[in-house]
Structure formats: C-alpha cells, structure tokens
Amino acid sequence: MDGSVDRRGFLKSLAAVTAAGVFDIVPTFAAGNDVSPAALPRWRGFTLLDKSVTSGSDIAFREMDFAWIAEWGFNFVRVPLSYRCWSDPQNWRQLREGALKQIDQAVEFGRRYGIHVSLCFHRAPGHSADHAAGEPLSLWTDAEALEACAYHWRHFAQRYRDVPNTAVSFNLLNEPAMKSSGELLDDLTYQRIVTALVAAIREESPARLIIADGLLWGSMPVPALAGLGIAQSAHTFDPIELTHWKADWVAGSSNWPEPTWPLPVAPETVAGRRRQYEQQRRVFANNPIMQRMLADLDPAKEWNRDRIQRQLIRPWQELRGMGVGVHFGGIGAYRYTPHDVTLRWMRDVLGFYRQAGFGWATWDFRGPLGILNSERADVGYDDFHGQKLDRAMLELLRAS
C-alpha cells in the first residue's frame, strides 16, 4: 500500500466526513453477510500479548497457542498491538514489513484453526493506556496524531481487505479513558476520532467489522457511536480492589486489604467514589445510559452478583437494544488475588455473560492473569507440554 495521503487532503476528507454525518459511512451488509456489527457471535477466548508492547517487534506468534485454544473449544483471540512494533513515532509513515508479516501469520493461524482474530491498537499514534512510554502527540487533540492513526488503520484495511469478517475484525483503540492528565475523555471527542478512523478503514474495506472499546477503560457504553454501524467492546475489571490487588502499575494497591468475594466496600473509599461519579455525571451529561447507571449506583454498596448485574451487564444490554453488537474483550484478575476468590468472581461474571448471550475474552492467555504460567502461589498447576496450566480456571472457562 502506498498510503500517501497528504496532510491537507486528509484534513479535508476528515472535515467532509464530519459535515456529512456519521450515517454516510455506515456500510450496507447484504443478506447472509458473514458477521453483522449489530449482532456479534458469542465468541469466547483469550488475549495474545506478543506484540502489545514495543519489545514484541521481533516476536512471532506461536501456532501452538492457536492449536491449544481451538482444542479446548474456544474460537476467539484478541490481539493487542503496539504500532511501534512496525513503525516509529518519529517517522510514522515508515512500515516495517517483517513485523507486519508476523501479524499476517497470526491471522493465518486463526483461519487455520477456526479462531476469529480481533486486531486491536493497544498503542496507537497519540494513544496508549500503557503509560510506560509517552507519545509525542495526543490522538485526542493533535491532527497529526489522528492522521497517523488513520494512515495505519488504512494500511491494515487494505492488507486484510480480502479476509472475511468471520476471520478478522478491527478493534480500534484499547481502553480509551483520559484526554489528558486528570481530564476524562468525553463522548463527543471520542466520537470525532472514531468517526475519522472508521472512514479511513472503509475507504479500503467498506464492510470490515469494526469494534470500538467503551470509554472509562472499556467500562462505559458509548451511544454516540451507535450510528456508525460498528460494534463495541466492554472490559470487566471491577471491582479494581479485587482484580488489581498488589498490581505494581496501580499506585497504592499493595496497601489494599486482601480481597474476598463478595467484596465489602471500605468506608474510607466511599467519599472518593462519590466525587468520581459526580465528575462522570458532568463529563458524560449527553450519555443517557451512563446517566441512568450513575443514578442507580450506591458507592457504599458491597460488590456482589447484584452489583455486577446492575453496573457491569445491564448498561451493555441497553446498548445492544440500540442495535449495537457487544463483546466483552477483557476479563481477569492479577495473580496475587487469591485463586478461590478469582474463580468465584469469574464464575459470577461469566455466568451473567452467558445468560445475556455475550461473548468474551480473558486478559490474558500466558501470564499473570491467564491460564498458562500465571505464577500464582496458591495453584497446583498441571504440566501441559512444559507449560504451567491452571486447570481449574480452564475448566471454568470451558463451561462458560
């Protein structure tokens, strides 16, 4: 792909898309089309992190991962990608074909084993939920970052133009949440960016299945995107005091009490939660689903099955009722959370997914939240082809 869109031309096309309105870029799905963004299959599977950070530039995906996932009865992988694996923030038009061919191989492994591959920009030009390395520009405020992100998605759209939606989808950005330090990303800014990225993809692949993560790190549905003809992805990492206990990237988490399930709310955290919810009411004043959810929330109420259903499931059912397909693209608890607590929490969450007909993917497959090599101190692992397999978690997932 040449991809040579001059900046003036890009900005003109973006202005045209915005002026035309979102409905002008919605694809027409013919009868019998493989997958509709309004009604996603109940895909179940895992997250493969091989290229989620820059150090994955030369790491190839492993065919045996796809073989095992299929053997166990799953049919989905989410593949978070860092654009720095194939490009450079100082020269974002440069594309390294070697790294891109390794992504091609993951798509091919998926097709070989009947596994849908959802490609996600975990780090995109101007955006990353991982703050270990900053971006020189902001996707939310800088036109050049948006131009760069659109350029990369346009390349992927052309690259996989002939791959059916049953095999590949594009998950635009991982866990958007902050516009800047201390400032929440609002619906309208997110809508503007997503609209531009969807338009860039559809220039090359008009009917590509596109998925956008919800706001607030994937926890909040975004009705403002409903007219784009795309699906949305939710992430379940609440309560954070359970899922991120002692996580080294969460300040203060090592001082939290050991989690249980159900999880009582510490009284000293309630006032802070109320302030957060008030901020969200203001920022998301135009989001009716969020307003209804916040009105129903009591931050002092313990986390239990009822709160899961009200806060984590019901809002996404409401979005689906608007004709938007929903998939839960992230669920998991860090390795220090007691194993029995993790399994009981997961059983309740997965049970609601199943009841509602939502598909899901765990974060991750290999690693501290996954079923392989999680290095939990309280698990008796099975030796599975030289890997440490959490058999109890695997069987829970297979039954869900």
Short mmCIF file of C-alpha atoms in Angstrom, two decimals:
data_model
loop_
_atom_site.label_atom_id
_atom_site.label_comp_id
_atom_site.label_asym_id
_atom_site.label_seq_id
_atom_site.Cartn_x
_atom_site.Cartn_y
_atom_site.Cartn_z
CA MET A 1 0.00 0.00 0.00
CA ASP A 2 1.27 3.42 -0.86
CA GLY A 3 -0.88 5.16 1.78
CA SER A 4 0.42 8.53 0.64
CA VAL A 5 -2.36 10.81 1.80
CA ASP A 6 -1.10 14.37 2.02
CA ARG A 7 -1.99 16.19 5.21
CA ARG A 8 -4.15 18.82 3.56
CA GLY A 9 -6.11 16.11 1.75
CA PHE A 10 -6.56 14.15 4.97
CA LEU A 11 -7.87 17.15 6.86
CA LYS A 12 -10.24 17.98 4.01
CA SER A 13 -11.59 14.43 3.98
CA LEU A 14 -11.99 14.46 7.77
CA ALA A 15 -13.94 17.71 7.57
CA ALA A 16 -16.13 16.18 4.85
CA VAL A 17 -16.88 13.11 6.96
CA THR A 18 -17.78 15.27 9.95
CA ALA A 19 -20.00 17.53 7.88
CA ALA A 20 -21.74 14.63 6.14
CA GLY A 21 -22.69 13.00 9.42
CA VAL A 22 -21.93 9.52 10.70
CA PHE A 23 -24.70 7.76 8.78
CA ASP A 24 -22.98 8.36 5.45
CA ILE A 25 -20.15 5.98 6.33
CA VAL A 26 -22.26 3.06 7.54
CA PRO A 27 -21.72 0.03 5.31
CA THR A 28 -24.56 -1.93 3.78
CA PHE A 29 -24.46 -5.56 4.92
CA ALA A 30 -26.04 -7.84 2.35
CA ALA A 31 -28.36 -10.63 3.41
CA GLY A 32 -26.28 -13.58 4.51
CA ASN A 33 -23.18 -11.46 5.16
CA ASP A 34 -20.78 -13.30 7.45
CA VAL A 35 -20.90 -11.11 10.60
CA SER A 36 -23.03 -8.06 11.37
CA PRO A 37 -21.84 -5.41 13.84
CA ALA A 38 -25.39 -5.31 15.18
CA ALA A 39 -25.33 -8.95 16.33
CA LEU A 40 -21.93 -10.40 17.14
CA PRO A 41 -21.38 -14.13 17.55
CA ARG A 42 -20.78 -15.34 21.09
CA TRP A 43 -17.02 -15.60 20.56
CA ARG A 44 -15.07 -16.96 23.56
CA GLY A 45 -11.33 -16.93 24.00
CA PHE A 46 -8.19 -15.17 25.12
CA THR A 47 -5.85 -12.22 24.64
CA LEU A 48 -2.46 -12.84 23.00
CA LEU A 49 0.04 -10.19 24.09
CA ASP A 50 3.02 -10.99 21.87
CA LYS A 51 3.01 -7.60 20.12
CA SER A 52 1.26 -5.43 22.69
CA VAL A 53 4.49 -3.59 23.58
CA THR A 54 7.42 -2.35 21.50
CA SER A 55 9.70 -5.13 22.72
CA GLY A 56 7.49 -7.51 20.71
CA SER A 57 8.81 -6.14 17.42
CA ASP A 58 10.59 -9.37 16.54
CA ILE A 59 8.41 -11.84 18.44
CA ALA A 60 6.42 -14.23 16.26
CA PHE A 61 3.02 -15.54 17.32
CA ARG A 62 3.03 -19.21 18.30
CA GLU A 63 0.96 -21.63 16.27
CA MET A 64 0.64 -23.93 19.27
CA ASP A 65 -1.30 -21.23 21.14
CA PHE A 66 -3.94 -21.25 18.42
CA ALA A 67 -3.94 -25.06 18.30
CA TRP A 68 -4.47 -25.35 22.07
CA ILE A 69 -7.16 -22.67 22.15
CA ALA A 70 -9.08 -24.48 19.41
CA GLU A 71 -8.52 -27.89 21.04
CA TRP A 72 -10.09 -26.59 24.26
CA GLY A 73 -13.19 -25.42 22.37
CA PHE A 74 -12.59 -21.66 22.09
CA ASN A 75 -12.89 -19.60 18.91
CA PHE A 76 -11.58 -16.07 19.55
CA VAL A 77 -8.35 -14.21 20.24
CA ARG A 78 -7.93 -10.52 20.84
CA VAL A 79 -4.51 -9.35 19.64
CA PRO A 80 -3.42 -6.02 21.16
CA LEU A 81 -0.75 -4.36 19.01
CA SER A 82 1.74 -1.57 19.53
CA TYR A 83 2.28 0.37 16.31
CA ARG A 84 5.89 0.82 17.44
CA CYS A 85 6.45 -2.85 16.58
CA TRP A 86 6.23 -1.95 12.88
CA SER A 87 6.76 1.80 12.84
CA ASP A 88 8.32 4.71 14.72
CA PRO A 89 6.67 7.74 16.36
CA GLN A 90 9.26 9.97 14.71
CA ASN A 91 8.62 8.50 11.26
CA TRP A 92 5.14 7.02 11.33
CA ARG A 93 4.85 6.57 7.56
CA GLN A 94 7.64 4.01 7.70
CA LEU A 95 6.21 0.49 7.95
CA ARG A 96 8.47 -2.46 8.76
CA GLU A 97 7.20 -5.35 6.69
CA GLY A 98 8.86 -8.05 8.80
CA ALA A 99 6.76 -7.27 11.88
CA LEU A 100 3.60 -6.89 9.80
CA LYS A 101 4.15 -10.31 8.25
CA GLN A 102 4.20 -11.78 11.76
CA ILE A 103 0.72 -10.29 12.29
CA ASP A 104 -0.30 -11.81 8.94
CA GLN A 105 0.82 -15.13 10.36
CA ALA A 106 -1.44 -14.72 13.41
CA VAL A 107 -4.39 -14.09 11.08
CA GLU A 108 -3.46 -17.18 9.08
CA PHE A 109 -3.17 -19.29 12.26
CA GLY A 110 -6.65 -18.09 13.21
CA ARG A 111 -8.08 -19.16 9.87
CA ARG A 112 -6.29 -22.50 10.07
CA TYR A 113 -7.78 -23.32 13.47
CA GLY A 114 -11.19 -21.66 13.14
CA ILE A 115 -10.39 -18.82 15.53
CA HIS A 116 -11.56 -15.25 14.97
CA VAL A 117 -8.67 -12.75 15.31
CA SER A 118 -9.56 -9.28 16.56
CA LEU A 119 -6.67 -6.89 15.90
CA CYS A 120 -6.51 -4.00 18.37
CA PHE A 121 -4.26 -0.94 18.51
CA HIS A 122 -3.13 -1.20 22.13
CA ARG A 123 -0.68 1.61 21.41
CA ALA A 124 -1.70 3.84 18.52
CA PRO A 125 -0.10 7.08 17.35
CA GLY A 126 -1.05 9.51 20.11
CA HIS A 127 -2.74 7.00 22.42
CA SER A 128 -1.89 4.23 24.86
CA ALA A 129 -3.48 3.03 28.07
CA ASP A 130 0.06 1.91 28.97
CA HIS A 131 1.92 5.00 30.18
CA ALA A 132 5.32 3.31 30.42
CA ALA A 133 6.35 5.29 27.34
CA GLY A 134 4.70 8.53 26.34
CA GLU A 135 3.53 9.56 22.89
CA PRO A 136 4.88 12.78 21.34
CA LEU A 137 1.36 13.89 20.32
CA SER A 138 -2.20 13.30 21.53
CA LEU A 139 -4.69 11.47 19.36
CA TRP A 140 -7.49 13.44 21.03
CA THR A 141 -6.15 16.94 20.35
CA ASP A 142 -3.49 16.81 17.60
CA ALA A 143 -4.49 16.48 13.94
CA GLU A 144 -1.15 14.90 13.03
CA ALA A 145 -1.67 12.05 15.51
CA LEU A 146 -5.13 11.38 14.06
CA GLU A 147 -3.68 11.48 10.55
CA ALA A 148 -1.03 8.95 11.61
CA CYS A 149 -3.52 6.63 13.30
CA ALA A 150 -5.82 6.74 10.26
CA TYR A 151 -2.84 6.02 8.00
CA HIS A 152 -2.01 2.84 9.94
CA TRP A 153 -5.59 1.60 10.08
CA ARG A 154 -5.97 2.34 6.37
CA HIS A 155 -2.96 0.13 5.71
CA PHE A 156 -4.42 -2.71 7.80
CA ALA A 157 -7.74 -2.32 5.97
CA GLN A 158 -6.06 -2.75 2.62
CA ARG A 159 -3.81 -5.52 3.89
CA TYR A 160 -6.74 -7.67 5.07
CA ARG A 161 -9.33 -6.48 2.56
CA ASP A 162 -9.93 -10.00 1.25
CA VAL A 163 -10.11 -11.68 4.68
CA PRO A 164 -13.75 -12.22 5.74
CA ASN A 165 -15.26 -10.80 8.90
CA THR A 166 -15.63 -14.32 10.25
CA ALA A 167 -11.82 -14.38 10.46
CA VAL A 168 -10.76 -10.79 11.30
CA SER A 169 -12.15 -7.70 12.97
CA PHE A 170 -10.55 -4.35 13.81
CA ASN A 171 -10.74 -3.19 17.45
CA LEU A 172 -9.78 0.47 17.05
CA LEU A 173 -8.16 1.53 20.35
CA ASN A 174 -7.54 -0.15 23.68
CA GLU A 175 -9.31 1.25 26.75
CA PRO A 176 -9.72 4.98 25.96
CA ALA A 177 -10.24 6.93 29.15
CA MET A 178 -8.18 10.12 29.56
CA LYS A 179 -8.00 13.10 27.23
CA SER A 180 -5.08 14.47 29.20
CA SER A 181 -3.72 14.11 32.71
CA GLY A 182 -6.67 14.48 35.06
CA GLU A 183 -9.20 15.12 32.25
CA LEU A 184 -11.64 12.40 31.24
CA LEU A 185 -12.15 11.70 27.54
CA ASP A 186 -15.69 12.75 26.65
CA ASP A 187 -18.15 11.08 24.27
CA LEU A 188 -18.08 13.76 21.59
CA THR A 189 -14.29 13.87 21.29
CA TYR A 190 -14.22 10.08 21.12
CA GLN A 191 -16.98 10.08 18.50
CA ARG A 192 -15.00 12.52 16.35
CA ILE A 193 -11.87 10.35 16.44
CA VAL A 194 -13.70 7.05 15.91
CA THR A 195 -15.65 8.53 13.00
CA ALA A 196 -12.40 9.50 11.27
CA LEU A 197 -10.79 6.08 11.84
CA VAL A 198 -13.89 4.24 10.62
CA ALA A 199 -13.93 6.38 7.48
CA ALA A 200 -10.24 5.64 6.81
CA ILE A 201 -10.82 1.89 7.15
CA ARG A 202 -13.89 1.93 4.92
CA GLU A 203 -12.01 3.71 2.16
CA GLU A 204 -10.15 0.42 1.69
CA SER A 205 -12.50 -2.18 3.16
CA PRO A 206 -16.09 -0.89 3.14
CA ALA A 207 -17.69 -3.80 5.00
CA ARG A 208 -14.94 -4.54 7.54
CA LEU A 209 -16.23 -5.47 11.00
CA ILE A 210 -15.07 -2.69 13.34
CA ILE A 211 -15.26 -2.68 17.13
CA ALA A 212 -14.71 0.30 19.45
CA ASP A 213 -13.86 -0.12 23.13
CA GLY A 214 -16.16 1.61 25.57
CA LEU A 215 -14.92 4.69 27.44
CA LEU A 216 -13.55 4.70 31.00
CA TRP A 217 -11.11 1.89 30.19
CA GLY A 218 -13.80 -0.09 28.40
CA SER A 219 -16.37 0.03 31.20
CA MET A 220 -18.84 2.53 29.71
CA PRO A 221 -21.08 2.08 26.65
CA VAL A 222 -20.99 4.93 24.12
CA PRO A 223 -24.40 5.51 22.49
CA ALA A 224 -22.87 8.38 20.49
CA LEU A 225 -21.19 5.75 18.28
CA ALA A 226 -24.41 3.84 17.59
CA GLY A 227 -24.96 5.45 14.19
CA LEU A 228 -21.57 4.34 12.82
CA GLY A 229 -22.52 0.74 12.10
CA ILE A 230 -19.81 -0.65 14.40
CA ALA A 231 -19.83 -2.93 17.45
CA GLN A 232 -18.49 -2.10 20.90
CA SER A 233 -16.24 -3.93 23.35
CA ALA A 234 -16.61 -3.90 27.14
CA HIS A 235 -13.94 -4.75 29.71
CA THR A 236 -14.64 -6.17 33.16
CA PHE A 237 -12.01 -5.32 35.75
CA ASP A 238 -14.33 -4.20 38.54
CA PRO A 239 -14.04 -4.15 41.41
CA ILE A 240 -10.47 -2.99 40.87
CA GLU A 241 -9.66 -3.77 44.51
CA LEU A 242 -10.16 -7.44 43.60
CA THR A 243 -8.76 -7.60 40.07
CA HIS A 244 -5.68 -5.39 40.61
CA TRP A 245 -4.66 -6.23 44.17
CA LYS A 246 -0.88 -5.68 44.50
CA ALA A 247 -0.57 -4.79 40.80
CA ASP A 248 2.69 -2.88 40.53
CA TRP A 249 1.26 -0.43 37.96
CA VAL A 250 -1.60 0.67 40.30
CA ALA A 251 -0.42 3.10 42.95
CA GLY A 252 -1.35 2.06 46.48
CA SER A 253 -2.74 -1.36 45.51
CA SER A 254 -0.26 -3.15 47.76
CA ASN A 255 -1.91 -1.42 50.73
CA TRP A 256 -5.43 -2.61 49.94
CA PRO A 257 -6.86 -5.37 52.16
CA GLU A 258 -6.80 -8.89 50.77
CA PRO A 259 -9.88 -9.21 48.55
CA THR A 260 -12.81 -11.53 49.13
CA TRP A 261 -15.87 -12.29 47.04
CA PRO A 262 -18.37 -10.75 47.59
CA LEU A 263 -16.24 -7.69 48.36
CA PRO A 264 -17.25 -5.16 51.04
CA VAL A 265 -16.53 -1.53 50.19
CA ALA A 266 -14.02 0.13 52.51
CA PRO A 267 -15.81 3.07 54.19
CA GLU A 268 -12.84 5.38 53.67
CA THR A 269 -13.15 4.99 49.87
CA VAL A 270 -16.83 5.98 49.57
CA ALA A 271 -16.35 9.77 49.53
CA GLY A 272 -13.74 9.48 46.78
CA ARG A 273 -16.04 7.29 44.71
CA ARG A 274 -18.87 9.79 45.08
CA ARG A 275 -16.60 12.53 43.72
CA GLN A 276 -15.63 10.31 40.78
CA TYR A 277 -19.27 9.62 39.97
CA GLU A 278 -20.11 13.32 40.15
CA GLN A 279 -17.29 14.09 37.72
CA GLN A 280 -18.58 11.39 35.38
CA ARG A 281 -22.13 12.83 35.55
CA ARG A 282 -20.77 16.16 34.35
CA VAL A 283 -18.44 14.84 31.65
CA PHE A 284 -20.94 12.32 30.26
CA ALA A 285 -24.04 14.52 30.52
CA ASN A 286 -25.05 13.52 26.97
CA ASN A 287 -24.75 9.77 27.58
CA PRO A 288 -28.20 8.53 28.67
CA ILE A 289 -27.02 5.02 29.51
CA MET A 290 -24.27 6.36 31.76
CA GLN A 291 -26.66 8.80 33.44
CA ARG A 292 -29.11 6.01 34.25
CA MET A 293 -26.34 3.76 35.57
CA LEU A 294 -24.89 6.51 37.79
CA ALA A 295 -28.33 7.33 39.17
CA ASP A 296 -28.68 3.69 40.21
CA LEU A 297 -25.26 3.40 41.85
CA ASP A 298 -24.57 3.39 45.56
CA PRO A 299 -20.78 3.56 46.05
CA ALA A 300 -21.14 2.22 49.57
CA LYS A 301 -22.84 -0.99 48.42
CA GLU A 302 -20.73 -4.14 48.51
CA TRP A 303 -19.63 -5.73 45.25
CA ASN A 304 -21.73 -8.86 44.70
CA ARG A 305 -23.80 -10.54 42.00
CA ASP A 306 -26.49 -7.87 42.12
CA ARG A 307 -23.99 -5.05 41.64
CA ILE A 308 -22.30 -6.91 38.77
CA GLN A 309 -25.63 -7.20 37.00
CA ARG A 310 -26.61 -3.57 37.58
CA GLN A 311 -23.27 -1.89 36.88
CA LEU A 312 -21.38 -4.19 34.50
CA ILE A 313 -24.04 -6.03 32.48
CA ARG A 314 -27.28 -4.05 32.28
CA PRO A 315 -25.79 -0.93 30.59
CA TRP A 316 -24.37 -3.09 27.79
CA GLN A 317 -27.68 -4.87 27.34
CA GLU A 318 -29.23 -1.43 26.91
CA LEU A 319 -26.65 -0.55 24.25
CA ARG A 320 -27.33 -3.82 22.45
CA GLY A 321 -31.01 -2.88 22.45
CA MET A 322 -29.99 0.11 20.30
CA GLY A 323 -28.77 -2.24 17.57
CA VAL A 324 -25.09 -2.31 18.60
CA GLY A 325 -23.29 -5.64 18.86
CA VAL A 326 -21.40 -6.15 22.14
CA HIS A 327 -18.45 -8.33 23.06
CA PHE A 328 -16.62 -8.37 26.40
CA GLY A 329 -13.00 -8.12 25.30
CA GLY A 330 -11.26 -8.23 28.67
CA ILE A 331 -11.79 -10.01 31.99
CA GLY A 332 -9.23 -11.17 34.53
CA ALA A 333 -7.67 -10.79 37.97
CA TYR A 334 -3.99 -10.35 38.77
CA ARG A 335 -2.03 -13.25 40.16
CA TYR A 336 -1.91 -12.06 43.79
CA THR A 337 -5.69 -12.15 44.19
CA PRO A 338 -6.43 -15.45 45.99
CA HIS A 339 -7.23 -18.13 43.45
CA ASP A 340 -10.53 -19.19 45.01
CA VAL A 341 -11.66 -15.54 45.13
CA THR A 342 -10.68 -15.07 41.48
CA LEU A 343 -12.63 -18.16 40.40
CA ARG A 344 -15.76 -17.27 42.36
CA TRP A 345 -15.77 -13.73 40.96
CA MET A 346 -15.13 -15.01 37.42
CA ARG A 347 -17.88 -17.63 37.75
CA ASP A 348 -20.41 -14.94 38.62
CA VAL A 349 -19.28 -12.56 35.85
CA LEU A 350 -19.08 -15.28 33.20
CA GLY A 351 -22.48 -16.57 34.27
CA PHE A 352 -24.00 -13.18 33.51
CA TYR A 353 -22.21 -13.09 30.14
CA ARG A 354 -23.67 -16.46 29.28
CA GLN A 355 -27.14 -15.53 30.47
CA ALA A 356 -27.07 -12.36 28.36
CA GLY A 357 -25.53 -14.06 25.31
CA PHE A 358 -22.32 -12.01 25.35
CA GLY A 359 -19.02 -13.39 24.09
CA TRP A 360 -15.80 -12.68 25.96
CA ALA A 361 -12.01 -12.89 26.04
CA THR A 362 -9.81 -13.17 29.11
CA TRP A 363 -6.80 -10.98 29.68
CA ASP A 364 -4.51 -12.81 29.18
CA PHE A 365 -3.54 -16.31 27.93
CA ARG A 366 0.04 -16.69 29.08
CA GLY A 367 0.91 -14.50 32.04
CA PRO A 368 -0.17 -13.26 35.47
CA LEU A 369 -3.90 -13.17 34.73
CA GLY A 370 -4.07 -16.15 32.40
CA ILE A 371 -4.43 -19.90 32.41
CA LEU A 372 -0.79 -20.54 31.47
CA ASN A 373 2.25 -19.59 33.55
CA SER A 374 0.42 -17.19 35.85
CA GLU A 375 2.88 -17.91 38.72
CA ARG A 376 0.20 -17.88 41.40
CA ALA A 377 1.48 -19.18 44.71
CA ASP A 378 -1.81 -20.90 45.60
CA VAL A 379 -2.38 -23.00 42.45
CA GLY A 380 -1.41 -26.62 41.88
CA TYR A 381 -0.55 -26.43 38.19
CA ASP A 382 -0.78 -29.22 35.63
CA ASP A 383 2.25 -29.72 33.42
CA PHE A 384 0.88 -29.13 29.91
CA HIS A 385 3.56 -29.53 27.24
CA GLY A 386 6.06 -27.85 29.55
CA GLN A 387 3.65 -25.02 30.48
CA LYS A 388 2.07 -24.46 33.90
CA LEU A 389 -1.66 -24.90 33.27
CA ASP A 390 -4.28 -23.61 35.69
CA ARG A 391 -6.68 -26.47 35.12
CA ALA A 392 -9.41 -25.15 37.43
CA MET A 393 -9.58 -21.82 35.59
CA LEU A 394 -9.50 -23.55 32.21
CA GLU A 395 -12.44 -25.80 33.10
CA LEU A 396 -14.42 -22.83 34.43
CA LEU A 397 -13.86 -21.01 31.12
CA ARG A 398 -14.75 -24.05 29.04
CA ALA A 399 -18.05 -24.36 30.92
CA SER A 400 -18.84 -20.68 30.37
#
